[in-house]
Tab-separated table of C-alpha atoms in Angstrom:
chain	number	residue	atom	x	y	z
R	1	UNK	CA	254.393	90.076	86.207
R	2	UNK	CA	255.330	89.330	89.829
R	3	UNK	CA	253.247	92.247	91.148
R	4	UNK	CA	250.243	91.110	89.108
R	5	UNK	CA	250.783	87.586	90.434
R	6	UNK	CA	250.898	88.899	94.020
R	7	UNK	CA	247.613	90.748	93.541
R	8	UNK	CA	245.796	87.778	92.011
R	9	UNK	CA	247.121	85.325	94.581
R	10	UNK	CA	246.282	87.791	97.382
R	11	UNK	CA	242.660	87.996	96.240
R	12	UNK	CA	242.594	84.216	95.862
R	13	UNK	CA	243.974	83.690	99.396
R	14	UNK	CA	241.420	86.096	100.899
R	15	UNK	CA	238.646	83.754	99.710
R	16	UNK	CA	240.103	80.967	101.903
R	17	UNK	CA	239.186	78.537	99.105
R	18	UNK	CA	241.547	75.697	100.033
R	19	UNK	CA	239.849	73.456	102.553
R	20	UNK	CA	240.920	70.206	104.195
R	21	UNK	CA	239.288	67.187	105.758
R	22	UNK	CA	238.798	67.902	109.456
R	23	UNK	CA	241.981	67.385	111.465
R	24	UNK	CA	243.980	66.181	108.469
R	25	UNK	CA	246.139	67.360	105.591
R	26	UNK	CA	243.812	65.719	103.032
R	27	UNK	CA	242.637	68.440	100.647
R	28	UNK	CA	238.842	68.535	100.393
R	29	UNK	CA	237.451	67.599	96.978
R	30	UNK	CA	235.802	71.004	96.533
R	31	UNK	CA	239.239	72.651	96.720
R	32	UNK	CA	240.689	71.102	93.562
R	33	UNK	CA	239.065	73.620	91.183
R	34	UNK	CA	240.421	76.550	93.239
R	35	UNK	CA	243.873	74.919	93.264
R	36	UNK	CA	243.679	74.678	89.456
R	37	UNK	CA	242.935	78.418	89.426
R	38	UNK	CA	245.861	79.126	91.757
R	39	UNK	CA	248.247	77.082	89.619
R	40	UNK	CA	247.289	79.224	86.633
R	41	UNK	CA	248.158	82.404	88.510
R	42	UNK	CA	251.500	80.985	89.643
R	43	UNK	CA	252.426	79.853	86.142
R	44	UNK	CA	251.975	83.474	84.999
R	45	UNK	CA	254.959	84.538	87.139
R	46	UNK	CA	257.514	81.792	86.434
R	47	UNK	CA	260.434	83.666	87.995
R	48	UNK	CA	258.809	84.078	91.413
R	49	UNK	CA	259.395	81.946	94.495
R	50	UNK	CA	256.243	80.992	96.410
R	51	UNK	CA	255.991	80.336	100.123
R	52	UNK	CA	252.900	78.239	100.833
R	53	UNK	CA	252.034	78.965	104.466
R	54	UNK	CA	249.791	76.758	106.578
R	55	UNK	CA	247.892	78.137	109.582
R	56	UNK	CA	245.513	76.545	112.094
R	57	UNK	CA	243.109	77.693	114.758
R	58	UNK	CA	244.066	77.370	118.428
R	59	UNK	CA	242.008	74.273	119.226
R	60	UNK	CA	244.062	71.352	120.494
R	61	UNK	CA	247.749	70.915	121.166
R	62	UNK	CA	250.049	73.624	119.815
R	63	UNK	CA	252.714	71.182	118.594
R	64	UNK	CA	250.116	69.071	116.802
R	65	UNK	CA	248.695	72.218	115.197
R	66	UNK	CA	252.175	73.184	114.019
R	67	UNK	CA	252.705	69.735	112.485
R	68	UNK	CA	249.256	69.876	110.858
R	69	UNK	CA	249.957	73.303	109.372
R	70	UNK	CA	253.202	72.030	107.829
R	71	UNK	CA	251.490	68.924	106.444
R	72	UNK	CA	248.688	71.027	104.925
R	73	UNK	CA	251.171	73.407	103.290
R	74	UNK	CA	253.029	70.376	101.899
R	75	UNK	CA	249.760	68.974	100.511
R	76	UNK	CA	249.111	72.224	98.666
R	77	UNK	CA	252.681	72.264	97.335
R	78	UNK	CA	252.214	68.686	96.075
R	79	UNK	CA	248.927	69.626	94.388
R	80	UNK	CA	250.569	72.609	92.685
R	81	UNK	CA	253.467	70.461	91.465
R	82	UNK	CA	250.927	68.000	90.008
R	83	UNK	CA	249.468	70.956	88.094
R	84	UNK	CA	252.806	71.936	86.577
R	85	UNK	CA	254.137	74.567	88.973
R	86	UNK	CA	257.896	74.020	89.319
R	87	UNK	CA	258.850	72.305	92.570
R	88	UNK	CA	262.009	74.426	92.834
R	89	UNK	CA	259.814	77.523	93.291
R	90	UNK	CA	257.634	76.186	96.109
R	91	UNK	CA	258.372	76.145	99.833
R	92	UNK	CA	255.966	74.737	102.431
R	93	UNK	CA	255.994	76.549	105.764
R	94	UNK	CA	253.813	75.853	108.796
R	95	UNK	CA	252.954	78.420	111.427
R	96	UNK	CA	250.402	76.454	113.421
R	97	UNK	CA	248.277	78.734	115.563
R	98	UNK	CA	251.001	81.385	116.016
R	99	UNK	CA	249.731	84.010	113.528
R	100	UNK	CA	245.946	84.301	113.915
R	101	UNK	CA	244.023	86.789	111.782
R	102	UNK	CA	240.863	86.537	113.896
R	103	UNK	CA	239.619	85.706	117.384
R	104	UNK	CA	239.931	82.004	118.190
R	105	UNK	CA	236.989	82.291	120.588
R	106	UNK	CA	234.376	82.270	117.810
R	107	UNK	CA	233.546	79.736	115.104
R	108	UNK	CA	233.973	82.399	112.405
R	109	UNK	CA	237.344	83.406	113.839
R	110	UNK	CA	238.550	79.830	113.967
R	111	UNK	CA	237.433	79.317	110.368
R	112	UNK	CA	239.393	82.421	109.294
R	113	UNK	CA	242.488	81.228	111.141
R	114	UNK	CA	242.446	77.824	109.404
R	115	UNK	CA	243.971	78.975	106.154
R	116	UNK	CA	246.656	78.663	103.543
R	117	UNK	CA	248.437	81.940	102.801
R	118	UNK	CA	251.034	82.762	100.174
R	119	UNK	CA	254.087	84.984	99.958
R	120	UNK	CA	255.319	85.667	96.430
R	121	UNK	CA	258.990	86.654	96.231
R	122	UNK	CA	260.851	88.030	93.244
R	123	UNK	CA	263.427	85.726	91.711
R	124	UNK	CA	266.305	87.647	93.317
R	125	UNK	CA	264.864	87.566	96.864
């Protein structure tokens, strides 16, 4: 079940469906349905540990971006807990602008870099 969970959550994460209010950790209203979907996937692998990883683009101060990425990951963790995913399985981690997946010189690249990613670990990891 953990491998199936990884695949589903990987596809989910690639859609970059969790959005936030600009410059804040407030989850955008249009992201609540996707978070419901994500919670369903995570409930299907109850023995797995989930790292919820926040990332930002490179605009602004690096330390502020790091703090924002942590706060956004924590907001997603809180939303998942509200939907019945066990708190003991969830870890919020912020990476700020340190792990870009695209060029921060373009609007599309910045949009891709502002993301929430997930690492699903087996129970024994």
